[in-house]
mmCIF file of C-alpha atoms in Angstrom:
data_model
loop_
_atom_site.group_PDB
_atom_site.id
_atom_site.type_symbol
_atom_site.label_atom_id
_atom_site.label_comp_id
_atom_site.label_asym_id
_atom_site.label_seq_id
_atom_site.Cartn_x
_atom_site.Cartn_y
_atom_site.Cartn_z
ATOM 1 C CA MET A 25 -13.933 20.827 -10.296
ATOM 2 C CA PRO A 26 -12.397 17.608 -8.925
ATOM 3 C CA ASP A 27 -8.641 17.185 -9.250
ATOM 4 C CA PRO A 28 -7.949 13.936 -11.201
ATOM 5 C CA SER A 29 -4.496 13.575 -9.638
ATOM 6 C CA HIS A 30 -6.088 13.716 -6.168
ATOM 7 C CA ASP A 31 -8.549 10.986 -7.163
ATOM 8 C CA LEU A 32 -5.738 8.733 -8.421
ATOM 9 C CA ARG A 33 -3.685 9.349 -5.282
ATOM 10 C CA HIS A 34 -6.694 8.380 -3.158
ATOM 11 C CA GLU A 35 -7.316 5.274 -5.285
ATOM 12 C CA ILE A 36 -3.655 4.248 -4.869
ATOM 13 C CA ALA A 37 -3.838 4.744 -1.089
ATOM 14 C CA LEU A 38 -6.998 2.599 -0.969
ATOM 15 C CA PHE A 39 -5.230 -0.105 -2.990
ATOM 16 C CA ARG A 40 -2.251 -0.024 -0.612
ATOM 17 C CA PHE A 41 -4.492 -0.202 2.438
ATOM 18 C CA GLY A 42 -6.430 -3.088 0.898
ATOM 19 C CA LEU A 43 -3.236 -5.115 0.670
ATOM 20 C CA ILE A 44 -2.070 -4.421 4.221
ATOM 21 C CA ALA A 45 -5.394 -4.139 6.104
ATOM 22 C CA ASP A 46 -5.282 -7.656 7.569
ATOM 23 C CA LEU A 47 -1.603 -7.307 8.407
ATOM 24 C CA VAL A 48 -1.798 -4.035 10.345
ATOM 25 C CA ARG A 49 -4.453 -5.481 12.660
ATOM 26 C CA ARG A 50 -2.020 -8.165 13.786
ATOM 27 C CA PRO A 51 -0.079 -7.440 16.947
ATOM 28 C CA PRO A 52 3.528 -6.479 16.223
ATOM 29 C CA GLY A 53 5.769 -9.524 16.380
ATOM 30 C CA ALA A 54 2.952 -12.019 15.774
ATOM 31 C CA PRO A 55 4.232 -15.142 14.000
ATOM 32 C CA GLY A 56 3.487 -15.671 10.320
ATOM 33 C CA LEU A 57 3.846 -12.068 9.152
ATOM 34 C CA TYR A 58 6.597 -12.803 6.627
ATOM 35 C CA THR A 59 4.642 -15.743 5.225
ATOM 36 C CA GLN A 60 1.639 -13.485 4.638
ATOM 37 C CA LEU A 61 3.782 -10.696 3.174
ATOM 38 C CA HIS A 62 5.338 -13.072 0.666
ATOM 39 C CA ALA A 63 1.954 -14.599 -0.199
ATOM 40 C CA ILE A 64 0.542 -11.136 -0.999
ATOM 41 C CA ALA A 65 3.671 -10.233 -2.966
ATOM 42 C CA ALA A 66 3.396 -13.438 -5.024
ATOM 43 C CA ARG A 67 -0.094 -12.550 -6.277
ATOM 44 C CA THR A 68 -0.848 -10.507 -9.378
ATOM 45 C CA HIS A 69 -2.535 -7.164 -8.707
ATOM 46 C CA GLN A 70 -4.130 -4.417 -10.765
ATOM 47 C CA ILE A 71 -2.216 -1.460 -9.406
ATOM 48 C CA PRO A 72 -4.015 1.866 -10.030
ATOM 49 C CA GLY A 73 -2.130 4.170 -12.382
ATOM 50 C CA SER A 74 0.539 1.559 -13.184
ATOM 51 C CA HIS A 75 1.270 -1.200 -15.668
ATOM 52 C CA ARG A 76 3.081 -3.170 -12.971
ATOM 53 C CA THR A 77 1.300 -6.175 -11.520
ATOM 54 C CA HIS A 78 3.406 -7.118 -8.475
ATOM 55 C CA VAL A 79 4.331 -5.483 -5.194
ATOM 56 C CA ALA A 80 7.458 -6.506 -3.289
ATOM 57 C CA ALA A 81 7.198 -7.835 0.259
ATOM 58 C CA GLU A 82 9.539 -5.053 1.432
ATOM 59 C CA THR A 83 7.218 -2.462 -0.107
ATOM 60 C CA LEU A 84 4.323 -3.956 1.836
ATOM 61 C CA ARG A 85 6.375 -3.727 5.043
ATOM 62 C CA ASP A 86 7.122 -0.082 4.249
ATOM 63 C CA TRP A 87 3.414 0.645 3.741
ATOM 64 C CA MET A 88 2.611 -1.051 7.053
ATOM 65 C CA LYS A 89 5.172 1.105 8.834
ATOM 66 C CA LYS A 90 3.867 4.280 7.196
ATOM 67 C CA TYR A 91 0.276 3.397 8.063
ATOM 68 C CA ARG A 92 1.119 2.697 11.702
ATOM 69 C CA GLN A 93 2.966 5.997 11.981
ATOM 70 C CA GLY A 94 0.634 8.264 10.016
ATOM 71 C CA GLY A 95 -2.643 6.513 9.286
ATOM 72 C CA PHE A 96 -4.363 6.375 5.929
ATOM 73 C CA ASP A 97 -2.921 9.701 4.707
ATOM 74 C CA ALA A 98 0.585 8.254 4.996
ATOM 75 C CA LEU A 99 -0.341 5.800 2.213
ATOM 76 C CA LEU A 100 -1.073 8.591 -0.251
ATOM 77 C CA PRO A 101 1.679 8.838 -2.878
ATOM 78 C CA LYS A 102 3.602 12.084 -2.754
ATOM 79 C CA PRO A 103 2.727 14.567 -5.503
ATOM 80 C CA ARG A 104 5.320 14.800 -8.248
ATOM 81 C CA GLN A 105 7.602 17.814 -8.094
ATOM 82 C CA ASP A 106 8.445 18.043 -11.805
#
């Protein structure tokens, strides 16, 4: 039987990757990164499993760093411990 929490975690990771996909292909230090980060952050999003509709530019930078260090699996949210 499929685990619904696993499906949501995967959907969230896909959402995160969708926002940063164009950015992670850019060479590090390429000009215009901050402009693109802020443009993505300014848009309204349908975030899986959340009522929030915006993502901060710093959060996007964090996701980029995680993706570069650990690939797609690094974008999966951590399971809750409670």
